[in-house]
PDB file of C-alpha atoms in Angstrom:
ATOM      1  CA  MET A 732       0.000   0.000   0.000  1.00  0.00           C
ATOM      2  CA  PRO A 733       1.783   3.194  -1.147  1.00  0.00           C
ATOM      3  CA  PHE A 734       1.885   6.203   1.139  1.00  0.00           C
ATOM      4  CA  GLY A 735       2.673   9.769   0.206  1.00  0.00           C
ATOM      5  CA  GLN A 736       2.013  13.477   0.448  1.00  0.00           C
ATOM      6  CA  VAL A 737       0.531  15.956  -1.990  1.00  0.00           C
ATOM      7  CA  VAL A 738       2.453  19.238  -1.719  1.00  0.00           C
ATOM      8  CA  ILE A 739       0.330  22.254  -2.668  1.00  0.00           C
ATOM      9  CA  GLY A 740       0.191  25.981  -2.019  1.00  0.00           C
ATOM     10  CA  PRO A 741       0.448  29.414  -3.639  1.00  0.00           C
ATOM     11  CA  PRO A 742       3.420  30.510  -5.771  1.00  0.00           C
ATOM     12  CA  GLY A 743       6.606  31.255  -3.856  1.00  0.00           C
ATOM     13  CA  SER A 744       5.594  29.345  -0.734  1.00  0.00           C
ATOM     14  CA  GLY A 745       8.551  26.957  -1.064  1.00  0.00           C
ATOM     15  CA  LYS A 746       6.876  23.797  -2.362  1.00  0.00           C
ATOM     16  CA  THR A 747       9.717  22.589  -4.580  1.00  0.00           C
ATOM     17  CA  THR A 748      12.309  23.387  -1.914  1.00  0.00           C
ATOM     18  CA  TYR A 749      10.175  21.494   0.593  1.00  0.00           C
ATOM     19  CA  CYS A 750       9.955  18.462  -1.706  1.00  0.00           C
ATOM     20  CA  ALA A 751      13.734  18.370  -2.119  1.00  0.00           C
ATOM     21  CA  GLY A 752      14.396  18.877   1.597  1.00  0.00           C
ATOM     22  CA  MET A 753      11.752  16.441   2.831  1.00  0.00           C
ATOM     23  CA  ALA A 754      12.905  13.741   0.390  1.00  0.00           C
ATOM     24  CA  GLN A 755      16.454  14.036   1.676  1.00  0.00           C
ATOM     25  CA  PHE A 756      15.245  14.130   5.283  1.00  0.00           C
ATOM     26  CA  LEU A 757      13.137  10.988   4.912  1.00  0.00           C
ATOM     27  CA  GLU A 758      15.917   9.153   3.107  1.00  0.00           C
ATOM     28  CA  GLY A 759      18.042   9.816   6.169  1.00  0.00           C
ATOM     29  CA  PHE A 760      15.595   7.616   8.077  1.00  0.00           C
ATOM     30  CA  GLY A 761      16.059   4.830   5.561  1.00  0.00           C
ATOM     31  CA  ARG A 762      12.771   5.493   3.806  1.00  0.00           C
ATOM     32  CA  LYS A 763      12.667   4.853   0.045  1.00  0.00           C
ATOM     33  CA  VAL A 764      11.376   8.087  -1.461  1.00  0.00           C
ATOM     34  CA  ALA A 765      10.260   9.036  -4.966  1.00  0.00           C
ATOM     35  CA  VAL A 766       9.476  12.655  -5.888  1.00  0.00           C
ATOM     36  CA  ILE A 767       6.856  13.157  -8.592  1.00  0.00           C
ATOM     37  CA  ASN A 768       6.886  16.497 -10.423  1.00  0.00           C
ATOM     38  CA  LEU A 769       3.352  17.411 -11.491  1.00  0.00           C
ATOM     39  CA  ASP A 770       4.104  21.086 -12.086  1.00  0.00           C
ATOM     40  CA  PRO A 771       4.238  21.553 -15.878  1.00  0.00           C
ATOM     41  CA  ALA A 772       5.817  24.994 -15.426  1.00  0.00           C
ATOM     42  CA  ASN A 773       8.690  23.712 -13.285  1.00  0.00           C
ATOM     43  CA  ASP A 774      11.655  23.237 -15.596  1.00  0.00           C
ATOM     44  CA  VAL A 775      14.403  23.459 -12.954  1.00  0.00           C
ATOM     45  CA  LEU A 776      14.200  20.620 -10.448  1.00  0.00           C
ATOM     46  CA  PRO A 777      16.486  20.539  -7.383  1.00  0.00           C
ATOM     47  CA  TYR A 778      15.625  16.901  -6.676  1.00  0.00           C
ATOM     48  CA  ARG A 779      15.908  13.562  -8.439  1.00  0.00           C
ATOM     49  CA  CYS A 780      12.608  13.203 -10.258  1.00  0.00           C
ATOM     50  CA  GLU A 781      11.135   9.727 -10.775  1.00  0.00           C
ATOM     51  CA  VAL A 782       8.139  10.929 -12.787  1.00  0.00           C
ATOM     52  CA  ASP A 783       8.009  14.280 -14.598  1.00  0.00           C
ATOM     53  CA  ILE A 784       4.829  15.693 -16.119  1.00  0.00           C
ATOM     54  CA  SER A 785       6.946  17.538 -18.704  1.00  0.00           C
ATOM     55  CA  ASP A 786       7.264  14.180 -20.474  1.00  0.00           C
ATOM     56  CA  LEU A 787       3.511  14.437 -21.062  1.00  0.00           C
ATOM     57  CA  ILE A 788       2.813  18.165 -21.385  1.00  0.00           C
ATOM     58  CA  THR A 789       4.351  21.543 -20.531  1.00  0.00           C
ATOM     59  CA  VAL A 790       2.983  25.026 -19.991  1.00  0.00           C
ATOM     60  CA  ASP A 791       5.263  26.448 -22.697  1.00  0.00           C
ATOM     61  CA  ASP A 792       3.910  24.040 -25.308  1.00  0.00           C
ATOM     62  CA  VAL A 793       0.311  24.854 -24.404  1.00  0.00           C
ATOM     63  CA  MET A 794       0.968  28.594 -24.510  1.00  0.00           C
ATOM     64  CA  THR A 795       2.631  28.256 -27.912  1.00  0.00           C
ATOM     65  CA  HIS A 796       0.107  25.982 -29.621  1.00  0.00           C
ATOM     66  CA  LEU A 797      -3.162  27.056 -27.964  1.00  0.00           C
ATOM     67  CA  LYS A 798      -2.284  30.730 -27.478  1.00  0.00           C
ATOM     68  CA  LEU A 799      -3.237  30.682 -23.782  1.00  0.00           C
ATOM     69  CA  GLY A 800      -1.772  32.809 -21.024  1.00  0.00           C
ATOM     70  CA  PRO A 801       0.306  31.194 -18.236  1.00  0.00           C
ATOM     71  CA  ASN A 802      -2.623  30.693 -15.840  1.00  0.00           C
ATOM     72  CA  GLY A 803      -4.955  29.289 -18.478  1.00  0.00           C
ATOM     73  CA  ALA A 804      -2.184  27.048 -19.802  1.00  0.00           C
ATOM     74  CA  LEU A 805      -1.476  25.669 -16.336  1.00  0.00           C
ATOM     75  CA  MET A 806      -5.124  24.833 -15.749  1.00  0.00           C
ATOM     76  CA  TYR A 807      -5.311  23.208 -19.192  1.00  0.00           C
ATOM     77  CA  CYS A 808      -2.282  21.065 -18.308  1.00  0.00           C
ATOM     78  CA  MET A 809      -3.914  19.764 -15.130  1.00  0.00           C
ATOM     79  CA  GLU A 810      -7.142  18.996 -16.982  1.00  0.00           C
ATOM     80  CA  TYR A 811      -5.080  17.193 -19.620  1.00  0.00           C
ATOM     81  CA  LEU A 812      -3.353  15.147 -16.919  1.00  0.00           C
ATOM     82  CA  GLU A 813      -6.736  14.255 -15.427  1.00  0.00           C
ATOM     83  CA  LYS A 814      -7.983  12.980 -18.790  1.00  0.00           C
ATOM     84  CA  ASN A 815      -4.730  11.063 -19.356  1.00  0.00           C
ATOM     85  CA  LEU A 816      -4.356   9.789 -15.818  1.00  0.00           C
ATOM     86  CA  ASP A 817      -3.394   6.321 -17.039  1.00  0.00           C
ATOM     87  CA  TRP A 818      -0.063   7.853 -18.099  1.00  0.00           C
ATOM     88  CA  LEU A 819       0.623   8.741 -14.457  1.00  0.00           C
ATOM     89  CA  ARG A 820      -0.842   5.551 -13.010  1.00  0.00           C
ATOM     90  CA  ASP A 821       1.346   3.364 -15.204  1.00  0.00           C
ATOM     91  CA  ARG A 822       4.495   5.103 -13.949  1.00  0.00           C
ATOM     92  CA  LEU A 823       3.393   5.085 -10.324  1.00  0.00           C
ATOM     93  CA  ALA A 824       2.717   1.342 -10.541  1.00  0.00           C
ATOM     94  CA  LYS A 825       6.485   0.832 -10.708  1.00  0.00           C
ATOM     95  CA  LEU A 826       6.971   2.852  -7.499  1.00  0.00           C
ATOM     96  CA  ARG A 827       4.598   1.094  -5.137  1.00  0.00           C
ATOM     97  CA  ASP A 828       7.455   0.264  -2.779  1.00  0.00           C
ATOM     98  CA  ARG A 829       8.343   3.972  -2.429  1.00  0.00           C
ATOM     99  CA  TYR A 830       7.076   6.789  -0.268  1.00  0.00           C
ATOM    100  CA  LEU A 831       5.753   9.336  -2.793  1.00  0.00           C
ATOM    101  CA  ILE A 832       6.041  13.132  -2.673  1.00  0.00           C
ATOM    102  CA  PHE A 833       3.925  14.896  -5.303  1.00  0.00           C
ATOM    103  CA  ASP A 834       5.089  18.387  -6.262  1.00  0.00           C
ATOM    104  CA  PHE A 835       1.997  20.224  -7.571  1.00  0.00           C
ATOM    105  CA  PRO A 836       1.796  23.654  -9.280  1.00  0.00           C
ATOM    106  CA  GLY A 837       1.557  26.939  -7.415  1.00  0.00           C
ATOM    107  CA  GLN A 838      -1.811  28.232  -8.590  1.00  0.00           C
ATOM    108  CA  VAL A 839      -4.385  28.854  -5.879  1.00  0.00           C
ATOM    109  CA  GLU A 840      -7.407  28.300  -8.145  1.00  0.00           C
ATOM    110  CA  LEU A 841      -6.400  24.668  -8.613  1.00  0.00           C
ATOM    111  CA  TYR A 842      -6.985  24.023  -4.916  1.00  0.00           C
ATOM    112  CA  THR A 843      -9.847  26.336  -3.989  1.00  0.00           C
ATOM    113  CA  HIS A 844     -12.461  25.648  -6.683  1.00  0.00           C
ATOM    114  CA  HIS A 845     -11.016  23.969  -9.802  1.00  0.00           C
ATOM    115  CA  GLY A 846     -11.690  20.228  -9.850  1.00  0.00           C
ATOM    116  CA  ALA A 847      -8.714  18.699 -11.678  1.00  0.00           C
ATOM    117  CA  VAL A 848      -6.299  18.242  -8.751  1.00  0.00           C
ATOM    118  CA  ARG A 849      -9.044  16.971  -6.469  1.00  0.00           C
ATOM    119  CA  ASN A 850     -10.155  14.442  -9.076  1.00  0.00           C
ATOM    120  CA  ILE A 851      -6.596  13.253  -9.694  1.00  0.00           C
ATOM    121  CA  VAL A 852      -5.812  12.567  -6.037  1.00  0.00           C
ATOM    122  CA  GLN A 853      -9.220  11.012  -5.417  1.00  0.00           C
ATOM    123  CA  LYS A 854      -8.718   8.542  -8.271  1.00  0.00           C
ATOM    124  CA  LEU A 855      -5.250   7.647  -6.991  1.00  0.00           C
ATOM    125  CA  GLN A 856      -6.801   6.915  -3.609  1.00  0.00           C
ATOM    126  CA  ASN A 857      -9.944   5.125  -4.725  1.00  0.00           C
ATOM    127  CA  ILE A 858      -8.560   3.145  -7.670  1.00  0.00           C
ATOM    128  CA  ASP A 859      -4.925   2.528  -6.764  1.00  0.00           C
ATOM    129  CA  ASP A 860      -5.321   2.535  -2.963  1.00  0.00           C
ATOM    130  CA  PHE A 861      -2.789   5.300  -2.281  1.00  0.00           C
ATOM    131  CA  ARG A 862      -2.749   6.729   1.243  1.00  0.00           C
ATOM    132  CA  LEU A 863      -2.199  10.459   0.778  1.00  0.00           C
ATOM    133  CA  ALA A 864      -2.147  13.597   2.899  1.00  0.00           C
ATOM    134  CA  ALA A 865      -2.153  17.172   1.612  1.00  0.00           C
ATOM    135  CA  VAL A 866       0.721  19.391   2.751  1.00  0.00           C
ATOM    136  CA  HIS A 867      -0.375  22.983   2.161  1.00  0.00           C
ATOM    137  CA  LEU A 868       2.438  25.534   2.392  1.00  0.00           C
ATOM    138  CA  VAL A 869       1.936  29.271   2.904  1.00  0.00           C
ATOM    139  CA  ASP A 870       4.657  31.860   3.422  1.00  0.00           C
ATOM    140  CA  SER A 871       5.022  32.844   7.086  1.00  0.00           C
ATOM    141  CA  HIS A 872       5.457  36.525   6.197  1.00  0.00           C
ATOM    142  CA  TYR A 873       1.653  36.790   5.933  1.00  0.00           C
ATOM    143  CA  CYS A 874       1.548  36.682   9.719  1.00  0.00           C
ATOM    144  CA  SER A 875       2.891  40.233   9.853  1.00  0.00           C
ATOM    145  CA  ASP A 876      -0.234  41.649   8.157  1.00  0.00           C
ATOM    146  CA  PRO A 877      -3.669  40.921   9.713  1.00  0.00           C
ATOM    147  CA  GLY A 878      -5.529  41.378   6.406  1.00  0.00           C
ATOM    148  CA  LYS A 879      -3.220  39.016   4.548  1.00  0.00           C
ATOM    149  CA  PHE A 880      -3.344  36.473   7.364  1.00  0.00           C
ATOM    150  CA  ILE A 881      -7.147  36.379   7.225  1.00  0.00           C
ATOM    151  CA  SER A 882      -6.858  35.803   3.455  1.00  0.00           C
ATOM    152  CA  VAL A 883      -4.457  32.925   4.130  1.00  0.00           C
ATOM    153  CA  LEU A 884      -6.908  31.412   6.608  1.00  0.00           C
ATOM    154  CA  LEU A 885      -9.739  31.560   4.078  1.00  0.00           C
ATOM    155  CA  THR A 886      -7.554  30.103   1.319  1.00  0.00           C
ATOM    156  CA  SER A 887      -6.419  27.278   3.601  1.00  0.00           C
ATOM    157  CA  LEU A 888      -9.976  26.505   4.661  1.00  0.00           C
ATOM    158  CA  ALA A 889     -11.261  26.510   1.074  1.00  0.00           C
ATOM    159  CA  THR A 890      -8.381  24.213   0.054  1.00  0.00           C
ATOM    160  CA  MET A 891      -9.106  21.763   2.856  1.00  0.00           C
ATOM    161  CA  LEU A 892     -12.776  21.546   1.877  1.00  0.00           C
ATOM    162  CA  GLN A 893     -12.063  21.303  -1.866  1.00  0.00           C
ATOM    163  CA  ILE A 894      -9.211  18.787  -1.966  1.00  0.00           C
ATOM    164  CA  GLU A 895     -10.839  16.420   0.556  1.00  0.00           C
ATOM    165  CA  LEU A 896      -7.616  14.915   1.930  1.00  0.00           C
ATOM    166  CA  PRO A 897      -6.195  14.714   5.451  1.00  0.00           C
ATOM    167  CA  HIS A 898      -4.527  18.104   5.677  1.00  0.00           C
ATOM    168  CA  VAL A 899      -1.394  19.592   7.242  1.00  0.00           C
ATOM    169  CA  ASN A 900      -1.013  23.371   6.904  1.00  0.00           C
ATOM    170  CA  ILE A 901       2.560  24.656   7.010  1.00  0.00           C
ATOM    171  CA  LEU A 902       3.919  28.139   7.720  1.00  0.00           C
ATOM    172  CA  SER A 903       7.041  27.915   5.583  1.00  0.00           C
ATOM    173  CA  LYS A 904      10.211  29.994   5.902  1.00  0.00           C
ATOM    174  CA  ALA A 905       9.616  30.466   9.635  1.00  0.00           C
ATOM    175  CA  ASP A 906      13.257  31.479  10.018  1.00  0.00           C
ATOM    176  CA  LEU A 907      12.645  34.552   7.815  1.00  0.00           C
ATOM    177  CA  ILE A 908       9.836  36.133   9.850  1.00  0.00           C
ATOM    178  CA  GLU A 909      12.401  38.653  11.086  1.00  0.00           C
ATOM    179  CA  LYS A 910      12.603  40.232   7.634  1.00  0.00           C
ATOM    180  CA  HIS A 911       8.957  41.251   7.653  1.00  0.00           C
ATOM    181  CA  GLY A 912       8.792  43.045  10.994  1.00  0.00           C
ATOM    182  CA  LYS A 913       7.772  42.073  14.492  1.00  0.00           C
ATOM    183  CA  LEU A 914       4.601  40.113  15.048  1.00  0.00           C
ATOM    184  CA  SER A 915       1.723  41.686  16.923  1.00  0.00           C
ATOM    185  CA  PHE A 916       1.068  38.460  18.836  1.00  0.00           C
ATOM    186  CA  SER A 917       2.992  35.366  19.844  1.00  0.00           C
ATOM    187  CA  VAL A 918       3.651  32.751  17.164  1.00  0.00           C
ATOM    188  CA  ASP A 919       1.240  30.422  18.973  1.00  0.00           C
ATOM    189  CA  PHE A 920      -1.560  32.845  18.074  1.00  0.00           C
ATOM    190  CA  TYR A 921      -0.931  32.256  14.370  1.00  0.00           C
ATOM    191  CA  THR A 922      -0.140  28.545  14.447  1.00  0.00           C
ATOM    192  CA  GLU A 923      -3.068  27.587  16.690  1.00  0.00           C
ATOM    193  CA  VAL A 924      -5.367  30.223  15.109  1.00  0.00           C
ATOM    194  CA  LEU A 925      -6.583  31.551  18.418  1.00  0.00           C
ATOM    195  CA  ASP A 926      -9.195  34.268  19.100  1.00  0.00           C
ATOM    196  CA  LEU A 927      -9.363  36.107  15.768  1.00  0.00           C
ATOM    197  CA  SER A 928     -11.266  39.050  17.238  1.00  0.00           C
ATOM    198  CA  TYR A 929      -7.855  40.532  18.011  1.00  0.00           C
ATOM    199  CA  LEU A 930      -7.154  40.656  14.278  1.00  0.00           C
ATOM    200  CA  LEU A 931     -10.423  42.501  13.744  1.00  0.00           C
ATOM    201  CA  ASP A 932      -9.327  45.078  16.295  1.00  0.00           C
ATOM    202  CA  GLN A 933      -6.132  45.605  14.323  1.00  0.00           C
ATOM    203  CA  LEU A 934      -8.023  46.008  11.062  1.00  0.00           C
ATOM    204  CA  GLN A 935     -10.057  48.797  12.616  1.00  0.00           C
ATOM    205  CA  ASP A 936      -6.869  50.859  12.783  1.00  0.00           C
ATOM    206  CA  ASP A 937      -6.539  50.661   8.999  1.00  0.00           C
ATOM    207  CA  PRO A 938      -8.635  53.356   7.222  1.00  0.00           C
ATOM    208  CA  ILE A 939      -9.324  51.022   4.271  1.00  0.00           C
ATOM    209  CA  PHE A 940     -10.241  47.858   6.183  1.00  0.00           C
ATOM    210  CA  ALA A 941     -12.219  49.817   8.803  1.00  0.00           C
ATOM    211  CA  LYS A 942     -14.897  50.543   6.187  1.00  0.00           C
ATOM    212  CA  TYR A 943     -15.593  46.814   5.884  1.00  0.00           C
ATOM    213  CA  LYS A 944     -16.019  45.960   9.547  1.00  0.00           C
ATOM    214  CA  ARG A 945     -19.064  43.696   9.077  1.00  0.00           C
ATOM    215  CA  LEU A 946     -17.488  41.893   6.114  1.00  0.00           C
ATOM    216  CA  ASN A 947     -14.264  41.296   8.046  1.00  0.00           C
ATOM    217  CA  ALA A 948     -16.227  39.958  11.003  1.00  0.00           C
ATOM    218  CA  ALA A 949     -18.192  37.607   8.720  1.00  0.00           C
ATOM    219  CA  LEU A 950     -15.014  36.251   7.099  1.00  0.00           C
ATOM    220  CA  VAL A 951     -13.384  35.640  10.461  1.00  0.00           C
ATOM    221  CA  GLY A 952     -16.593  33.994  11.651  1.00  0.00           C
ATOM    222  CA  ILE A 953     -16.429  31.474   8.794  1.00  0.00           C
ATOM    223  CA  VAL A 954     -12.933  30.390   9.814  1.00  0.00           C
ATOM    224  CA  GLU A 955     -13.889  30.130  13.481  1.00  0.00           C
ATOM    225  CA  ASP A 956     -17.135  28.266  12.775  1.00  0.00           C
ATOM    226  CA  TYR A 957     -15.348  25.500  10.861  1.00  0.00           C
ATOM    227  CA  SER A 958     -12.498  25.419  13.398  1.00  0.00           C
ATOM    228  CA  LEU A 959     -10.324  23.372  11.024  1.00  0.00           C
ATOM    229  CA  VAL A 960      -7.326  25.575  10.245  1.00  0.00           C
ATOM    230  CA  SER A 961      -4.089  25.460  12.214  1.00  0.00           C
ATOM    231  CA  PHE A 962      -0.445  25.661  11.143  1.00  0.00           C
ATOM    232  CA  THR A 963       2.886  24.011  11.807  1.00  0.00           C
ATOM    233  CA  PRO A 964       5.929  26.310  11.405  1.00  0.00           C
ATOM    234  CA  LEU A 965       8.753  25.061   9.209  1.00  0.00           C
ATOM    235  CA  SER A 966      12.317  26.071   8.497  1.00  0.00           C
ATOM    236  CA  ILE A 967      13.638  23.700   5.864  1.00  0.00           C
ATOM    237  CA  GLN A 968      17.166  23.927   7.309  1.00  0.00           C
ATOM    238  CA  ASP A 969      16.069  23.040  10.845  1.00  0.00           C
ATOM    239  CA  LYS A 970      15.807  19.312  11.636  1.00  0.00           C
ATOM    240  CA  GLU A 971      13.516  19.862  14.621  1.00  0.00           C
ATOM    241  CA  THR A 972      10.808  21.620  12.603  1.00  0.00           C
ATOM    242  CA  MET A 973      11.288  19.081   9.818  1.00  0.00           C
ATOM    243  CA  LEU A 974      10.767  16.275  12.316  1.00  0.00           C
ATOM    244  CA  ARG A 975       7.614  17.967  13.609  1.00  0.00           C
ATOM    245  CA  VAL A 976       6.206  18.247  10.096  1.00  0.00           C
ATOM    246  CA  LYS A 977       7.161  14.641   9.318  1.00  0.00           C
ATOM    247  CA  LYS A 978       5.337  13.464  12.408  1.00  0.00           C
ATOM    248  CA  ALA A 979       2.210  15.458  11.507  1.00  0.00           C
ATOM    249  CA  VAL A 980       2.124  14.180   7.926  1.00  0.00           C
ATOM    250  CA  ASP A 981       2.742  10.557   8.954  1.00  0.00           C
ATOM    251  CA  LYS A 982      -0.157  10.836  11.367  1.00  0.00           C
ATOM    252  CA  ALA A 983      -2.381  12.350   8.674  1.00  0.00           C
ATOM    253  CA  ASN A 984      -1.799   9.684   6.010  1.00  0.00           C
ATOM    254  CA  GLY A 985      -1.507   6.759   8.439  1.00  0.00           C
ATOM    255  CA  TYR A 986       2.077   5.844   7.640  1.00  0.00           C
ATOM    256  CA  VAL A 987       3.414   3.096   9.935  1.00  0.00           C
ATOM    257  CA  PHE A 988       7.066   3.166  10.936  1.00  0.00           C
ATOM    258  CA  GLY A 989       9.333   0.355   9.836  1.00  0.00           C
ATOM    259  CA  GLU A 990      11.811  -1.046  12.341  1.00  0.00           C
ATOM    260  CA  GLU A 991      14.829   0.595  10.683  1.00  0.00           C
ATOM    261  CA  GLU A 992      13.186   4.004  10.631  1.00  0.00           C
ATOM    262  CA  GLU A 993      12.054   3.607  14.234  1.00  0.00           C
ATOM    263  CA  ARG A 994      15.641   2.963  15.357  1.00  0.00           C
ATOM    264  CA  THR A 995      16.881   5.982  13.403  1.00  0.00           C
ATOM    265  CA  LEU A 996      14.221   8.171  14.986  1.00  0.00           C
ATOM    266  CA  GLU A 997      15.103   6.990  18.477  1.00  0.00           C
ATOM    267  CA  SER A 998      18.780   7.677  17.785  1.00  0.00           C
ATOM    268  CA  LEU A 999      18.019  11.194  16.553  1.00  0.00           C
ATOM    269  CA  MET A1000      15.852  11.958  19.560  1.00  0.00           C
ATOM    270  CA  SER A1001      18.429  10.632  22.019  1.00  0.00           C
ATOM    271  CA  CYS A1002      21.056  12.973  20.530  1.00  0.00           C
ATOM    272  CA  ALA A1003      18.832  16.026  20.796  1.00  0.00           C
ATOM    273  CA  VAL A1004      19.351  18.268  23.799  1.00  0.00           C
ATOM    274  CA  GLY A1005      16.443  17.655  26.114  1.00  0.00           C
ATOM    275  CA  ALA A1006      14.780  15.426  23.501  1.00  0.00           C
ATOM    276  CA  GLU A1007      11.888  17.912  23.460  1.00  0.00           C
ATOM    277  CA  PHE A1008      11.087  19.168  19.957  1.00  0.00           C
ATOM    278  CA  GLU A1009       7.507  20.303  20.100  1.00  0.00           C
ATOM    279  CA  TYR A1010       7.761  24.009  20.900  1.00  0.00           C
ATOM    280  CA  GLU A1011      11.442  24.906  21.061  1.00  0.00           C
ATOM    281  CA  LYS A1012      11.587  26.432  17.594  1.00  0.00           C
ATOM    282  CA  ILE A1013       8.362  28.348  18.134  1.00  0.00           C
ATOM    283  CA  LYS A1014       9.673  29.616  21.452  1.00  0.00           C
ATOM    284  CA  ALA A1015      12.893  30.838  19.848  1.00  0.00           C
ATOM    285  CA  VAL A1016      11.027  32.695  17.108  1.00  0.00           C
ATOM    286  CA  ARG A1017       8.618  34.202  19.604  1.00  0.00           C
ATOM    287  CA  GLU A1018      11.399  35.465  21.846  1.00  0.00           C
ATOM    288  CA  LYS A1019      13.306  37.020  18.930  1.00  0.00           C
ATOM    289  CA  TYR A1020      10.569  38.581  16.846  1.00  0.00           C
ATOM    290  CA  THR A1021       7.435  39.165  18.936  1.00  0.00           C
ATOM    291  CA  ASP A1022       6.705  42.644  20.215  1.00  0.00           C
ATOM    292  CA  THR A1023       6.468  42.032  23.968  1.00  0.00           C
ATOM    293  CA  GLU A1024       6.167  44.414  26.868  1.00  0.00           C
ATOM    294  CA  ALA A1025       9.616  43.414  28.019  1.00  0.00           C
ATOM    295  CA  ALA A1026      11.110  44.473  24.706  1.00  0.00           C
ATOM    296  CA  MET A1027       9.280  47.783  24.833  1.00  0.00           C
ATOM    297  CA  ASP A1028      10.498  48.433  28.375  1.00  0.00           C
ATOM    298  CA  ALA A1029      14.055  47.682  27.267  1.00  0.00           C
ATOM    299  CA  GLU A1030      13.800  50.244  24.491  1.00  0.00           C
ATOM    300  CA  ASP A1031      12.455  52.868  26.878  1.00  0.00           C
ATOM    301  CA  THR A1032      15.395  52.382  29.228  1.00  0.00           C
TER     302      THR A1032
END
């Protein structure tokens, strides 16, 4: 029974980098990994690719022959893959002993309301008995802007409902939050998606958003009513956050450890200082970049 993860998210969120890093990370545990490139616009791959959609169709070819723009061409490519899914299934049949990482395109419409990606993954599950989880990456810099963060919450919620897979939401590039200014709240507020009324209070200070108070409240209410969205922070260079994401994804798709991987995991944990991974990275980010009263007092003195 093949297990794997479907890596999705908006452009620039770090999907391809994640696929390369996670493949290498899992191979370090002795797991046999195959990365599948299903992004027809991705012509520079930093990982060893076992199946590449460019052998079937590319965005450049569609733009040239059908005179479509880049977005329309990308959607056409995914619809073409859906109609020619046997091409993909035949190649995946040779990889049933591997853990699969699917690198999907970075176009939000494909995951919020377009049906091609959903239909592809559903057929792989229902027909070929794949056990998949969706890994949805969003750039952590959205946390620094309350309006953008609410948009990210809505996009994540819509993606979860549309794709219909066990879902792990990732705040990628957590180590770069510093570049986008201090956070108004602790990192836990954004990862756990706590009381969003505080974001509404911040929006009231913005002359543009303040005019849409009722709309903002309704949007926040949708996220809170479903109570589905939460995030795991990730820095691709940090093994502790990588291990946390690995654990979350394995739980989501039901992957069962093999003996060799279990021994490797125990060895890694025994070498870690304190052997406590869960919140150390979050704590470090919070202490460095969150605007706390202590930091304000220090500036005043």
